[in-house]
Amino acid sequence: MKTLLLIDDEPRMLELLTLYLEPSFQCIAMSAVSDALNYLEEEHVDLVLLDIMMPNMDGWQVCQEIRKFWDVPVIMLTAKGEQADIVKGLTIGADDYILKPFDEEELLARIHAVLRRTKTEETIIFFEGLRLNKDSIEVSFEQQTIALTPKEFAMLALLLDYQNKVFSREHLMNTVWGYNVTIDDRTIDSHVRNLREKLRKSGFQVDDYLQTVWGIGYKWHKATCN
Protein backbone atom coordinates (compact mmCIF):
# COMPACT_ATOMS: atom_id res chain seq x y z
CA MET A 1 0.00 0.00 0.00
CA LYS A 2 1.33 3.41 -0.99
CA THR A 3 1.96 6.04 1.69
CA LEU A 4 0.62 9.60 1.55
CA LEU A 5 1.94 12.44 3.71
CA LEU A 6 -0.87 14.90 4.53
CA ILE A 7 0.24 18.39 5.61
CA ASP A 8 -2.44 20.81 6.82
CA ASP A 9 -2.64 23.04 9.90
CA GLU A 10 -6.37 22.29 10.31
CA PRO A 11 -6.96 19.05 12.30
CA ARG A 12 -10.49 18.68 10.90
CA MET A 13 -9.19 18.76 7.33
CA LEU A 14 -6.57 16.13 8.18
CA GLU A 15 -9.29 13.95 9.68
CA LEU A 16 -11.46 14.37 6.58
CA LEU A 17 -8.60 13.56 4.20
CA THR A 18 -7.65 10.50 6.23
CA LEU A 19 -11.27 9.32 6.23
CA TYR A 20 -11.43 9.64 2.43
CA LEU A 21 -8.04 8.13 1.66
CA GLU A 22 -7.23 5.44 4.24
CA PRO A 23 -9.22 2.69 2.52
CA SER A 24 -6.81 3.04 -0.42
CA PHE A 25 -3.60 4.43 1.13
CA GLN A 26 -1.60 4.58 4.30
CA CYS A 27 -1.95 8.16 5.55
CA ILE A 28 0.55 10.07 7.68
CA ALA A 29 -1.18 13.24 8.88
CA MET A 30 0.87 16.17 10.19
CA SER A 31 -0.12 19.73 11.10
CA ALA A 32 3.43 21.01 11.73
CA VAL A 33 5.64 21.63 8.70
CA SER A 34 8.84 20.92 10.65
CA ASP A 35 7.52 17.49 11.67
CA ALA A 36 6.56 16.73 8.08
CA LEU A 37 9.99 17.67 6.71
CA ASN A 38 11.70 15.60 9.42
CA TYR A 39 9.49 12.66 8.47
CA LEU A 40 10.50 12.99 4.81
CA GLU A 41 14.16 12.86 5.83
CA GLU A 42 13.69 9.51 7.55
CA GLU A 43 10.85 7.72 5.77
CA HIS A 44 9.72 7.03 2.22
CA VAL A 45 6.39 8.46 1.07
CA ASP A 46 4.79 8.10 -2.35
CA LEU A 47 2.95 11.43 -2.50
CA VAL A 48 2.45 14.63 -0.47
CA LEU A 49 -0.90 16.39 -0.13
CA LEU A 50 0.00 19.93 0.89
CA ASP A 51 -2.24 22.78 2.04
CA ILE A 52 -1.21 26.28 0.92
CA MET A 53 -2.68 28.55 3.60
CA MET A 54 -0.59 27.68 6.68
CA PRO A 55 1.06 29.87 9.33
CA ASN A 56 4.84 30.44 9.55
CA MET A 57 5.59 28.71 6.23
CA ASP A 58 2.97 28.59 3.49
CA GLY A 59 2.48 25.68 1.11
CA TRP A 60 4.46 27.30 -1.68
CA GLN A 61 7.49 27.64 0.59
CA VAL A 62 7.07 24.07 1.81
CA CYS A 63 6.86 22.81 -1.77
CA GLN A 64 10.07 24.63 -2.64
CA GLU A 65 11.78 23.11 0.40
CA ILE A 66 10.61 19.62 -0.58
CA ARG A 67 11.90 20.12 -4.13
CA LYS A 68 15.40 20.92 -2.83
CA PHE A 69 15.86 17.35 -1.62
CA TRP A 70 13.10 15.04 -2.85
CA ASP A 71 11.32 14.12 -6.07
CA VAL A 72 8.18 12.94 -4.29
CA PRO A 73 4.99 14.03 -6.10
CA VAL A 74 3.18 17.00 -4.50
CA ILE A 75 -0.50 17.90 -4.86
CA MET A 76 -1.48 21.33 -3.51
CA LEU A 77 -4.77 21.70 -1.63
CA THR A 78 -6.25 25.17 -1.24
CA ALA A 79 -9.35 27.31 -1.23
CA LYS A 80 -7.60 29.77 -3.52
CA GLY A 81 -8.91 29.58 -7.05
CA GLU A 82 -7.16 32.39 -8.83
CA GLN A 83 -5.38 31.42 -12.04
CA ALA A 84 -2.18 33.11 -10.81
CA ASP A 85 -2.16 30.94 -7.67
CA ILE A 86 -2.57 27.76 -9.70
CA VAL A 87 0.23 28.77 -12.08
CA LYS A 88 2.50 29.65 -9.14
CA GLY A 89 1.94 26.27 -7.51
CA LEU A 90 2.70 24.36 -10.69
CA THR A 91 5.70 26.55 -11.52
CA ILE A 92 7.47 25.90 -8.22
CA GLY A 93 7.19 22.15 -8.62
CA ALA A 94 3.71 20.96 -7.65
CA ASP A 95 2.37 18.07 -9.73
CA ASP A 96 -1.30 19.01 -9.41
CA TYR A 97 -3.63 21.49 -7.73
CA ILE A 98 -7.01 20.73 -6.10
CA LEU A 99 -9.46 23.33 -4.84
CA LYS A 100 -11.36 23.05 -1.55
CA PRO A 101 -14.03 21.90 -1.13
CA PHE A 102 -13.21 18.91 -3.29
CA ASP A 103 -15.07 15.85 -4.43
CA GLU A 104 -13.85 12.61 -2.87
CA GLU A 105 -13.83 10.70 -6.16
CA GLU A 106 -11.99 13.49 -7.97
CA LEU A 107 -9.37 13.63 -5.22
CA LEU A 108 -8.74 9.88 -5.48
CA ALA A 109 -8.64 10.03 -9.27
CA ARG A 110 -6.08 12.85 -9.27
CA ILE A 111 -3.86 11.06 -6.74
CA HIS A 112 -3.88 7.88 -8.82
CA ALA A 113 -3.17 9.87 -11.97
CA VAL A 114 -0.16 11.62 -10.43
CA LEU A 115 1.20 8.34 -9.08
CA ARG A 116 0.89 6.75 -12.51
CA ARG A 117 2.79 9.64 -14.11
CA THR A 118 5.65 9.74 -11.65
CA LYS A 119 6.31 6.23 -10.31
CA THR A 120 9.30 7.56 -8.36
CA GLU A 121 9.03 4.70 -5.88
CA GLU A 122 10.22 2.23 -8.53
CA THR A 123 13.39 3.98 -9.61
CA ILE A 124 14.47 6.39 -6.87
CA ILE A 125 15.54 5.62 -3.32
CA PHE A 126 15.74 8.31 -0.63
CA PHE A 127 17.50 7.91 2.69
CA GLU A 128 18.41 10.71 5.13
CA GLY A 129 19.14 13.19 2.32
CA LEU A 130 20.79 10.52 0.14
CA ARG A 131 19.19 10.07 -3.28
CA LEU A 132 19.85 7.10 -5.57
CA ASN A 133 18.36 7.05 -9.07
CA LYS A 134 18.42 3.59 -10.66
CA ASP A 135 17.46 4.87 -14.12
CA SER A 136 20.21 7.46 -14.45
CA ILE A 137 22.71 5.55 -12.26
CA GLU A 138 23.28 8.66 -10.15
CA VAL A 139 23.76 9.17 -6.43
CA SER A 140 23.67 12.49 -4.60
CA PHE A 141 23.58 13.78 -1.06
CA GLU A 142 21.75 17.06 -0.47
CA GLN A 143 22.06 17.85 -4.21
CA GLN A 144 25.82 17.11 -4.26
CA THR A 145 26.63 14.43 -6.84
CA ILE A 146 28.66 11.45 -5.62
CA ALA A 147 30.70 9.71 -8.34
CA LEU A 148 30.50 5.93 -7.89
CA THR A 149 31.77 3.09 -10.03
CA PRO A 150 29.12 0.74 -11.46
CA LYS A 151 29.94 -1.92 -8.85
CA GLU A 152 29.81 0.60 -5.99
CA PHE A 153 26.47 1.85 -7.27
CA ALA A 154 25.06 -1.68 -7.57
CA MET A 155 26.21 -2.52 -4.05
CA LEU A 156 24.69 0.64 -2.57
CA ALA A 157 21.39 0.06 -4.40
CA LEU A 158 21.22 -3.50 -3.08
CA LEU A 159 21.90 -2.46 0.51
CA LEU A 160 19.34 0.35 0.36
CA ASP A 161 16.72 -1.92 -1.19
CA TYR A 162 17.11 -4.40 1.68
CA GLN A 163 17.83 -2.30 4.75
CA ASN A 164 18.74 -4.22 7.94
CA LYS A 165 19.38 -7.39 5.92
CA VAL A 166 22.83 -8.88 6.47
CA PHE A 167 24.61 -9.71 3.19
CA SER A 168 27.45 -12.19 3.25
CA ARG A 169 30.48 -11.42 1.12
CA GLU A 170 29.56 -14.38 -1.07
CA HIS A 171 26.05 -13.00 -1.57
CA LEU A 172 27.41 -9.59 -2.55
CA MET A 173 29.93 -11.25 -4.84
CA ASN A 174 27.29 -13.29 -6.66
CA THR A 175 24.70 -10.50 -6.86
CA VAL A 176 26.93 -7.59 -7.86
CA TRP A 177 29.68 -9.36 -9.83
CA GLY A 178 27.76 -12.43 -11.04
CA TYR A 179 28.20 -16.14 -10.52
CA ASN A 180 30.72 -16.58 -13.32
CA VAL A 181 33.23 -14.07 -11.94
CA THR A 182 35.96 -15.19 -9.56
CA ILE A 183 37.02 -12.62 -6.96
CA ASP A 184 38.05 -12.87 -3.31
CA ASP A 185 36.75 -11.30 -0.12
CA ARG A 186 39.36 -8.55 -0.29
CA THR A 187 37.71 -7.19 -3.44
CA ILE A 188 34.38 -6.88 -1.62
CA ASP A 189 36.04 -5.20 1.37
CA SER A 190 37.92 -2.81 -0.91
CA HIS A 191 34.73 -1.72 -2.69
CA VAL A 192 32.92 -1.21 0.62
CA ARG A 193 35.85 0.84 1.91
CA ASN A 194 35.81 3.02 -1.22
CA LEU A 195 32.04 3.41 -1.04
CA ARG A 196 32.24 4.51 2.58
CA GLU A 197 34.97 7.02 1.80
CA LYS A 198 33.04 8.61 -1.08
CA LEU A 199 29.84 8.89 0.94
CA ARG A 200 31.77 10.27 3.92
CA LYS A 201 33.43 12.97 1.78
CA SER A 202 29.99 14.16 0.63
CA GLY A 203 29.02 14.82 4.25
CA PHE A 204 26.74 11.80 4.58
CA GLN A 205 27.12 10.01 7.95
CA VAL A 206 27.77 6.66 6.31
CA ASP A 207 29.37 5.06 9.38
CA ASP A 208 25.99 5.21 11.14
CA TYR A 209 24.39 3.07 8.44
CA LEU A 210 26.82 0.96 6.39
CA GLN A 211 27.89 -1.50 9.07
CA THR A 212 30.28 -4.44 9.12
CA VAL A 213 28.86 -7.65 10.54
CA TRP A 214 32.03 -9.34 11.71
CA GLY A 215 32.63 -12.79 10.30
CA ILE A 216 29.71 -12.49 7.85
CA GLY A 217 29.58 -9.37 5.70
CA TYR A 218 27.73 -6.06 5.64
CA LYS A 219 24.33 -4.49 6.18
CA TRP A 220 22.66 -1.10 5.84
CA HIS A 221 21.30 -0.27 9.27
CA LYS A 222 17.99 1.54 9.59
CA ALA A 223 16.57 2.16 13.07
CA THR A 224 13.14 0.61 13.51
CA CYS A 225 10.37 2.11 15.60
CA ASN A 226 8.90 0.03 18.40
PDB file of C-alpha atoms in Angstrom:
ATOM      1  CA  MET A   1       0.000   0.000   0.000  1.00  0.00           C
ATOM      2  CA  LYS A   2       1.330   3.415  -0.986  1.00  0.00           C
ATOM      3  CA  THR A   3       1.964   6.041   1.689  1.00  0.00           C
ATOM      4  CA  LEU A   4       0.624   9.600   1.548  1.00  0.00           C
ATOM      5  CA  LEU A   5       1.942  12.440   3.707  1.00  0.00           C
ATOM      6  CA  LEU A   6      -0.865  14.902   4.528  1.00  0.00           C
ATOM      7  CA  ILE A   7       0.243  18.391   5.611  1.00  0.00           C
ATOM      8  CA  ASP A   8      -2.439  20.810   6.818  1.00  0.00           C
ATOM      9  CA  ASP A   9      -2.635  23.040   9.896  1.00  0.00           C
ATOM     10  CA  GLU A  10      -6.365  22.286  10.312  1.00  0.00           C
ATOM     11  CA  PRO A  11      -6.959  19.051  12.304  1.00  0.00           C
ATOM     12  CA  ARG A  12     -10.492  18.677  10.901  1.00  0.00           C
ATOM     13  CA  MET A  13      -9.186  18.757   7.325  1.00  0.00           C
ATOM     14  CA  LEU A  14      -6.568  16.132   8.180  1.00  0.00           C
ATOM     15  CA  GLU A  15      -9.291  13.947   9.680  1.00  0.00           C
ATOM     16  CA  LEU A  16     -11.461  14.373   6.580  1.00  0.00           C
ATOM     17  CA  LEU A  17      -8.596  13.563   4.201  1.00  0.00           C
ATOM     18  CA  THR A  18      -7.649  10.503   6.231  1.00  0.00           C
ATOM     19  CA  LEU A  19     -11.273   9.321   6.230  1.00  0.00           C
ATOM     20  CA  TYR A  20     -11.432   9.643   2.432  1.00  0.00           C
ATOM     21  CA  LEU A  21      -8.042   8.128   1.664  1.00  0.00           C
ATOM     22  CA  GLU A  22      -7.232   5.443   4.244  1.00  0.00           C
ATOM     23  CA  PRO A  23      -9.216   2.685   2.524  1.00  0.00           C
ATOM     24  CA  SER A  24      -6.810   3.041  -0.419  1.00  0.00           C
ATOM     25  CA  PHE A  25      -3.603   4.434   1.129  1.00  0.00           C
ATOM     26  CA  GLN A  26      -1.602   4.575   4.305  1.00  0.00           C
ATOM     27  CA  CYS A  27      -1.952   8.165   5.550  1.00  0.00           C
ATOM     28  CA  ILE A  28       0.550  10.069   7.677  1.00  0.00           C
ATOM     29  CA  ALA A  29      -1.179  13.238   8.883  1.00  0.00           C
ATOM     30  CA  MET A  30       0.871  16.173  10.186  1.00  0.00           C
ATOM     31  CA  SER A  31      -0.117  19.726  11.100  1.00  0.00           C
ATOM     32  CA  ALA A  32       3.434  21.008  11.734  1.00  0.00           C
ATOM     33  CA  VAL A  33       5.642  21.635   8.701  1.00  0.00           C
ATOM     34  CA  SER A  34       8.837  20.922  10.652  1.00  0.00           C
ATOM     35  CA  ASP A  35       7.523  17.488  11.671  1.00  0.00           C
ATOM     36  CA  ALA A  36       6.558  16.726   8.076  1.00  0.00           C
ATOM     37  CA  LEU A  37       9.993  17.666   6.710  1.00  0.00           C
ATOM     38  CA  ASN A  38      11.698  15.601   9.424  1.00  0.00           C
ATOM     39  CA  TYR A  39       9.493  12.656   8.467  1.00  0.00           C
ATOM     40  CA  LEU A  40      10.500  12.990   4.813  1.00  0.00           C
ATOM     41  CA  GLU A  41      14.160  12.863   5.831  1.00  0.00           C
ATOM     42  CA  GLU A  42      13.690   9.507   7.546  1.00  0.00           C
ATOM     43  CA  GLU A  43      10.847   7.722   5.768  1.00  0.00           C
ATOM     44  CA  HIS A  44       9.717   7.032   2.218  1.00  0.00           C
ATOM     45  CA  VAL A  45       6.389   8.460   1.070  1.00  0.00           C
ATOM     46  CA  ASP A  46       4.786   8.102  -2.346  1.00  0.00           C
ATOM     47  CA  LEU A  47       2.952  11.432  -2.504  1.00  0.00           C
ATOM     48  CA  VAL A  48       2.454  14.627  -0.471  1.00  0.00           C
ATOM     49  CA  LEU A  49      -0.903  16.387  -0.129  1.00  0.00           C
ATOM     50  CA  LEU A  50      -0.003  19.932   0.889  1.00  0.00           C
ATOM     51  CA  ASP A  51      -2.240  22.780   2.038  1.00  0.00           C
ATOM     52  CA  ILE A  52      -1.212  26.277   0.923  1.00  0.00           C
ATOM     53  CA  MET A  53      -2.677  28.547   3.601  1.00  0.00           C
ATOM     54  CA  MET A  54      -0.595  27.684   6.676  1.00  0.00           C
ATOM     55  CA  PRO A  55       1.064  29.872   9.330  1.00  0.00           C
ATOM     56  CA  ASN A  56       4.837  30.443   9.546  1.00  0.00           C
ATOM     57  CA  MET A  57       5.589  28.712   6.234  1.00  0.00           C
ATOM     58  CA  ASP A  58       2.969  28.594   3.493  1.00  0.00           C
ATOM     59  CA  GLY A  59       2.480  25.683   1.112  1.00  0.00           C
ATOM     60  CA  TRP A  60       4.456  27.296  -1.679  1.00  0.00           C
ATOM     61  CA  GLN A  61       7.491  27.638   0.590  1.00  0.00           C
ATOM     62  CA  VAL A  62       7.066  24.068   1.806  1.00  0.00           C
ATOM     63  CA  CYS A  63       6.857  22.807  -1.770  1.00  0.00           C
ATOM     64  CA  GLN A  64      10.073  24.633  -2.640  1.00  0.00           C
ATOM     65  CA  GLU A  65      11.781  23.109   0.403  1.00  0.00           C
ATOM     66  CA  ILE A  66      10.615  19.621  -0.583  1.00  0.00           C
ATOM     67  CA  ARG A  67      11.897  20.115  -4.131  1.00  0.00           C
ATOM     68  CA  LYS A  68      15.402  20.922  -2.834  1.00  0.00           C
ATOM     69  CA  PHE A  69      15.861  17.353  -1.618  1.00  0.00           C
ATOM     70  CA  TRP A  70      13.101  15.040  -2.847  1.00  0.00           C
ATOM     71  CA  ASP A  71      11.320  14.122  -6.073  1.00  0.00           C
ATOM     72  CA  VAL A  72       8.181  12.936  -4.286  1.00  0.00           C
ATOM     73  CA  PRO A  73       4.989  14.029  -6.104  1.00  0.00           C
ATOM     74  CA  VAL A  74       3.176  16.997  -4.505  1.00  0.00           C
ATOM     75  CA  ILE A  75      -0.498  17.897  -4.856  1.00  0.00           C
ATOM     76  CA  MET A  76      -1.475  21.329  -3.512  1.00  0.00           C
ATOM     77  CA  LEU A  77      -4.773  21.704  -1.632  1.00  0.00           C
ATOM     78  CA  THR A  78      -6.248  25.174  -1.240  1.00  0.00           C
ATOM     79  CA  ALA A  79      -9.353  27.307  -1.229  1.00  0.00           C
ATOM     80  CA  LYS A  80      -7.597  29.772  -3.519  1.00  0.00           C
ATOM     81  CA  GLY A  81      -8.910  29.577  -7.053  1.00  0.00           C
ATOM     82  CA  GLU A  82      -7.164  32.392  -8.832  1.00  0.00           C
ATOM     83  CA  GLN A  83      -5.375  31.420 -12.038  1.00  0.00           C
ATOM     84  CA  ALA A  84      -2.177  33.107 -10.813  1.00  0.00           C
ATOM     85  CA  ASP A  85      -2.155  30.944  -7.670  1.00  0.00           C
ATOM     86  CA  ILE A  86      -2.568  27.764  -9.702  1.00  0.00           C
ATOM     87  CA  VAL A  87       0.227  28.766 -12.082  1.00  0.00           C
ATOM     88  CA  LYS A  88       2.495  29.654  -9.140  1.00  0.00           C
ATOM     89  CA  GLY A  89       1.943  26.275  -7.508  1.00  0.00           C
ATOM     90  CA  LEU A  90       2.703  24.356 -10.686  1.00  0.00           C
ATOM     91  CA  THR A  91       5.696  26.550 -11.521  1.00  0.00           C
ATOM     92  CA  ILE A  92       7.474  25.901  -8.220  1.00  0.00           C
ATOM     93  CA  GLY A  93       7.191  22.147  -8.620  1.00  0.00           C
ATOM     94  CA  ALA A  94       3.711  20.957  -7.646  1.00  0.00           C
ATOM     95  CA  ASP A  95       2.373  18.074  -9.727  1.00  0.00           C
ATOM     96  CA  ASP A  96      -1.303  19.010  -9.410  1.00  0.00           C
ATOM     97  CA  TYR A  97      -3.627  21.488  -7.733  1.00  0.00           C
ATOM     98  CA  ILE A  98      -7.006  20.726  -6.103  1.00  0.00           C
ATOM     99  CA  LEU A  99      -9.458  23.332  -4.837  1.00  0.00           C
ATOM    100  CA  LYS A 100     -11.364  23.046  -1.552  1.00  0.00           C
ATOM    101  CA  PRO A 101     -14.028  21.905  -1.129  1.00  0.00           C
ATOM    102  CA  PHE A 102     -13.206  18.907  -3.286  1.00  0.00           C
ATOM    103  CA  ASP A 103     -15.074  15.848  -4.428  1.00  0.00           C
ATOM    104  CA  GLU A 104     -13.853  12.612  -2.874  1.00  0.00           C
ATOM    105  CA  GLU A 105     -13.831  10.701  -6.159  1.00  0.00           C
ATOM    106  CA  GLU A 106     -11.991  13.494  -7.971  1.00  0.00           C
ATOM    107  CA  LEU A 107      -9.366  13.626  -5.216  1.00  0.00           C
ATOM    108  CA  LEU A 108      -8.743   9.883  -5.480  1.00  0.00           C
ATOM    109  CA  ALA A 109      -8.642  10.030  -9.268  1.00  0.00           C
ATOM    110  CA  ARG A 110      -6.083  12.854  -9.268  1.00  0.00           C
ATOM    111  CA  ILE A 111      -3.865  11.065  -6.737  1.00  0.00           C
ATOM    112  CA  HIS A 112      -3.885   7.881  -8.818  1.00  0.00           C
ATOM    113  CA  ALA A 113      -3.172   9.874 -11.973  1.00  0.00           C
ATOM    114  CA  VAL A 114      -0.158  11.624 -10.434  1.00  0.00           C
ATOM    115  CA  LEU A 115       1.198   8.336  -9.081  1.00  0.00           C
ATOM    116  CA  ARG A 116       0.895   6.753 -12.512  1.00  0.00           C
ATOM    117  CA  ARG A 117       2.790   9.642 -14.110  1.00  0.00           C
ATOM    118  CA  THR A 118       5.652   9.739 -11.646  1.00  0.00           C
ATOM    119  CA  LYS A 119       6.313   6.231 -10.314  1.00  0.00           C
ATOM    120  CA  THR A 120       9.305   7.556  -8.359  1.00  0.00           C
ATOM    121  CA  GLU A 121       9.028   4.704  -5.883  1.00  0.00           C
ATOM    122  CA  GLU A 122      10.216   2.226  -8.528  1.00  0.00           C
ATOM    123  CA  THR A 123      13.388   3.982  -9.612  1.00  0.00           C
ATOM    124  CA  ILE A 124      14.468   6.391  -6.874  1.00  0.00           C
ATOM    125  CA  ILE A 125      15.538   5.622  -3.321  1.00  0.00           C
ATOM    126  CA  PHE A 126      15.738   8.310  -0.631  1.00  0.00           C
ATOM    127  CA  PHE A 127      17.499   7.906   2.693  1.00  0.00           C
ATOM    128  CA  GLU A 128      18.414  10.708   5.126  1.00  0.00           C
ATOM    129  CA  GLY A 129      19.139  13.191   2.317  1.00  0.00           C
ATOM    130  CA  LEU A 130      20.787  10.520   0.142  1.00  0.00           C
ATOM    131  CA  ARG A 131      19.191  10.069  -3.285  1.00  0.00           C
ATOM    132  CA  LEU A 132      19.853   7.103  -5.567  1.00  0.00           C
ATOM    133  CA  ASN A 133      18.361   7.045  -9.073  1.00  0.00           C
ATOM    134  CA  LYS A 134      18.417   3.594 -10.656  1.00  0.00           C
ATOM    135  CA  ASP A 135      17.457   4.874 -14.115  1.00  0.00           C
ATOM    136  CA  SER A 136      20.214   7.463 -14.452  1.00  0.00           C
ATOM    137  CA  ILE A 137      22.715   5.545 -12.262  1.00  0.00           C
ATOM    138  CA  GLU A 138      23.279   8.657 -10.148  1.00  0.00           C
ATOM    139  CA  VAL A 139      23.764   9.174  -6.430  1.00  0.00           C
ATOM    140  CA  SER A 140      23.666  12.486  -4.596  1.00  0.00           C
ATOM    141  CA  PHE A 141      23.579  13.776  -1.056  1.00  0.00           C
ATOM    142  CA  GLU A 142      21.748  17.057  -0.474  1.00  0.00           C
ATOM    143  CA  GLN A 143      22.060  17.850  -4.209  1.00  0.00           C
ATOM    144  CA  GLN A 144      25.825  17.108  -4.256  1.00  0.00           C
ATOM    145  CA  THR A 145      26.627  14.428  -6.839  1.00  0.00           C
ATOM    146  CA  ILE A 146      28.658  11.446  -5.623  1.00  0.00           C
ATOM    147  CA  ALA A 147      30.696   9.713  -8.342  1.00  0.00           C
ATOM    148  CA  LEU A 148      30.497   5.934  -7.886  1.00  0.00           C
ATOM    149  CA  THR A 149      31.774   3.093 -10.026  1.00  0.00           C
ATOM    150  CA  PRO A 150      29.116   0.743 -11.461  1.00  0.00           C
ATOM    151  CA  LYS A 151      29.943  -1.917  -8.852  1.00  0.00           C
ATOM    152  CA  GLU A 152      29.808   0.595  -5.988  1.00  0.00           C
ATOM    153  CA  PHE A 153      26.465   1.850  -7.272  1.00  0.00           C
ATOM    154  CA  ALA A 154      25.058  -1.681  -7.569  1.00  0.00           C
ATOM    155  CA  MET A 155      26.212  -2.523  -4.048  1.00  0.00           C
ATOM    156  CA  LEU A 156      24.692   0.641  -2.567  1.00  0.00           C
ATOM    157  CA  ALA A 157      21.394   0.061  -4.402  1.00  0.00           C
ATOM    158  CA  LEU A 158      21.219  -3.503  -3.079  1.00  0.00           C
ATOM    159  CA  LEU A 159      21.904  -2.456   0.507  1.00  0.00           C
ATOM    160  CA  LEU A 160      19.341   0.354   0.358  1.00  0.00           C
ATOM    161  CA  ASP A 161      16.722  -1.923  -1.189  1.00  0.00           C
ATOM    162  CA  TYR A 162      17.106  -4.405   1.682  1.00  0.00           C
ATOM    163  CA  GLN A 163      17.835  -2.302   4.749  1.00  0.00           C
ATOM    164  CA  ASN A 164      18.739  -4.218   7.941  1.00  0.00           C
ATOM    165  CA  LYS A 165      19.382  -7.387   5.917  1.00  0.00           C
ATOM    166  CA  VAL A 166      22.832  -8.879   6.465  1.00  0.00           C
ATOM    167  CA  PHE A 167      24.610  -9.708   3.186  1.00  0.00           C
ATOM    168  CA  SER A 168      27.452 -12.186   3.248  1.00  0.00           C
ATOM    169  CA  ARG A 169      30.483 -11.417   1.121  1.00  0.00           C
ATOM    170  CA  GLU A 170      29.557 -14.381  -1.067  1.00  0.00           C
ATOM    171  CA  HIS A 171      26.046 -13.002  -1.575  1.00  0.00           C
ATOM    172  CA  LEU A 172      27.408  -9.588  -2.549  1.00  0.00           C
ATOM    173  CA  MET A 173      29.933 -11.250  -4.843  1.00  0.00           C
ATOM    174  CA  ASN A 174      27.286 -13.293  -6.660  1.00  0.00           C
ATOM    175  CA  THR A 175      24.697 -10.498  -6.861  1.00  0.00           C
ATOM    176  CA  VAL A 176      26.933  -7.585  -7.855  1.00  0.00           C
ATOM    177  CA  TRP A 177      29.683  -9.361  -9.828  1.00  0.00           C
ATOM    178  CA  GLY A 178      27.764 -12.431 -11.043  1.00  0.00           C
ATOM    179  CA  TYR A 179      28.204 -16.135 -10.520  1.00  0.00           C
ATOM    180  CA  ASN A 180      30.716 -16.582 -13.320  1.00  0.00           C
ATOM    181  CA  VAL A 181      33.230 -14.074 -11.938  1.00  0.00           C
ATOM    182  CA  THR A 182      35.958 -15.186  -9.559  1.00  0.00           C
ATOM    183  CA  ILE A 183      37.024 -12.623  -6.962  1.00  0.00           C
ATOM    184  CA  ASP A 184      38.046 -12.867  -3.310  1.00  0.00           C
ATOM    185  CA  ASP A 185      36.746 -11.299  -0.125  1.00  0.00           C
ATOM    186  CA  ARG A 186      39.356  -8.554  -0.287  1.00  0.00           C
ATOM    187  CA  THR A 187      37.715  -7.191  -3.439  1.00  0.00           C
ATOM    188  CA  ILE A 188      34.381  -6.876  -1.615  1.00  0.00           C
ATOM    189  CA  ASP A 189      36.037  -5.201   1.368  1.00  0.00           C
ATOM    190  CA  SER A 190      37.924  -2.813  -0.907  1.00  0.00           C
ATOM    191  CA  HIS A 191      34.733  -1.722  -2.692  1.00  0.00           C
ATOM    192  CA  VAL A 192      32.923  -1.214   0.623  1.00  0.00           C
ATOM    193  CA  ARG A 193      35.852   0.837   1.909  1.00  0.00           C
ATOM    194  CA  ASN A 194      35.810   3.020  -1.219  1.00  0.00           C
ATOM    195  CA  LEU A 195      32.040   3.409  -1.037  1.00  0.00           C
ATOM    196  CA  ARG A 196      32.239   4.513   2.581  1.00  0.00           C
ATOM    197  CA  GLU A 197      34.971   7.023   1.801  1.00  0.00           C
ATOM    198  CA  LYS A 198      33.041   8.611  -1.075  1.00  0.00           C
ATOM    199  CA  LEU A 199      29.837   8.892   0.941  1.00  0.00           C
ATOM    200  CA  ARG A 200      31.768  10.269   3.920  1.00  0.00           C
ATOM    201  CA  LYS A 201      33.434  12.968   1.784  1.00  0.00           C
ATOM    202  CA  SER A 202      29.991  14.158   0.631  1.00  0.00           C
ATOM    203  CA  GLY A 203      29.019  14.817   4.250  1.00  0.00           C
ATOM    204  CA  PHE A 204      26.736  11.796   4.584  1.00  0.00           C
ATOM    205  CA  GLN A 205      27.116  10.014   7.952  1.00  0.00           C
ATOM    206  CA  VAL A 206      27.766   6.657   6.315  1.00  0.00           C
ATOM    207  CA  ASP A 207      29.369   5.064   9.383  1.00  0.00           C
ATOM    208  CA  ASP A 208      25.994   5.209  11.140  1.00  0.00           C
ATOM    209  CA  TYR A 209      24.392   3.075   8.440  1.00  0.00           C
ATOM    210  CA  LEU A 210      26.824   0.962   6.394  1.00  0.00           C
ATOM    211  CA  GLN A 211      27.893  -1.498   9.067  1.00  0.00           C
ATOM    212  CA  THR A 212      30.280  -4.437   9.123  1.00  0.00           C
ATOM    213  CA  VAL A 213      28.856  -7.649  10.540  1.00  0.00           C
ATOM    214  CA  TRP A 214      32.034  -9.341  11.715  1.00  0.00           C
ATOM    215  CA  GLY A 215      32.625 -12.787  10.298  1.00  0.00           C
ATOM    216  CA  ILE A 216      29.709 -12.495   7.853  1.00  0.00           C
ATOM    217  CA  GLY A 217      29.579  -9.374   5.698  1.00  0.00           C
ATOM    218  CA  TYR A 218      27.727  -6.061   5.638  1.00  0.00           C
ATOM    219  CA  LYS A 219      24.333  -4.487   6.178  1.00  0.00           C
ATOM    220  CA  TRP A 220      22.664  -1.096   5.842  1.00  0.00           C
ATOM    221  CA  HIS A 221      21.295  -0.269   9.270  1.00  0.00           C
ATOM    222  CA  LYS A 222      17.993   1.536   9.590  1.00  0.00           C
ATOM    223  CA  ALA A 223      16.569   2.162  13.071  1.00  0.00           C
ATOM    224  CA  THR A 224      13.144   0.608  13.509  1.00  0.00           C
ATOM    225  CA  CYS A 225      10.368   2.112  15.596  1.00  0.00           C
ATOM    226  CA  ASN A 226       8.895   0.032  18.399  1.00  0.00           C
TER     227      ASN A 226
END
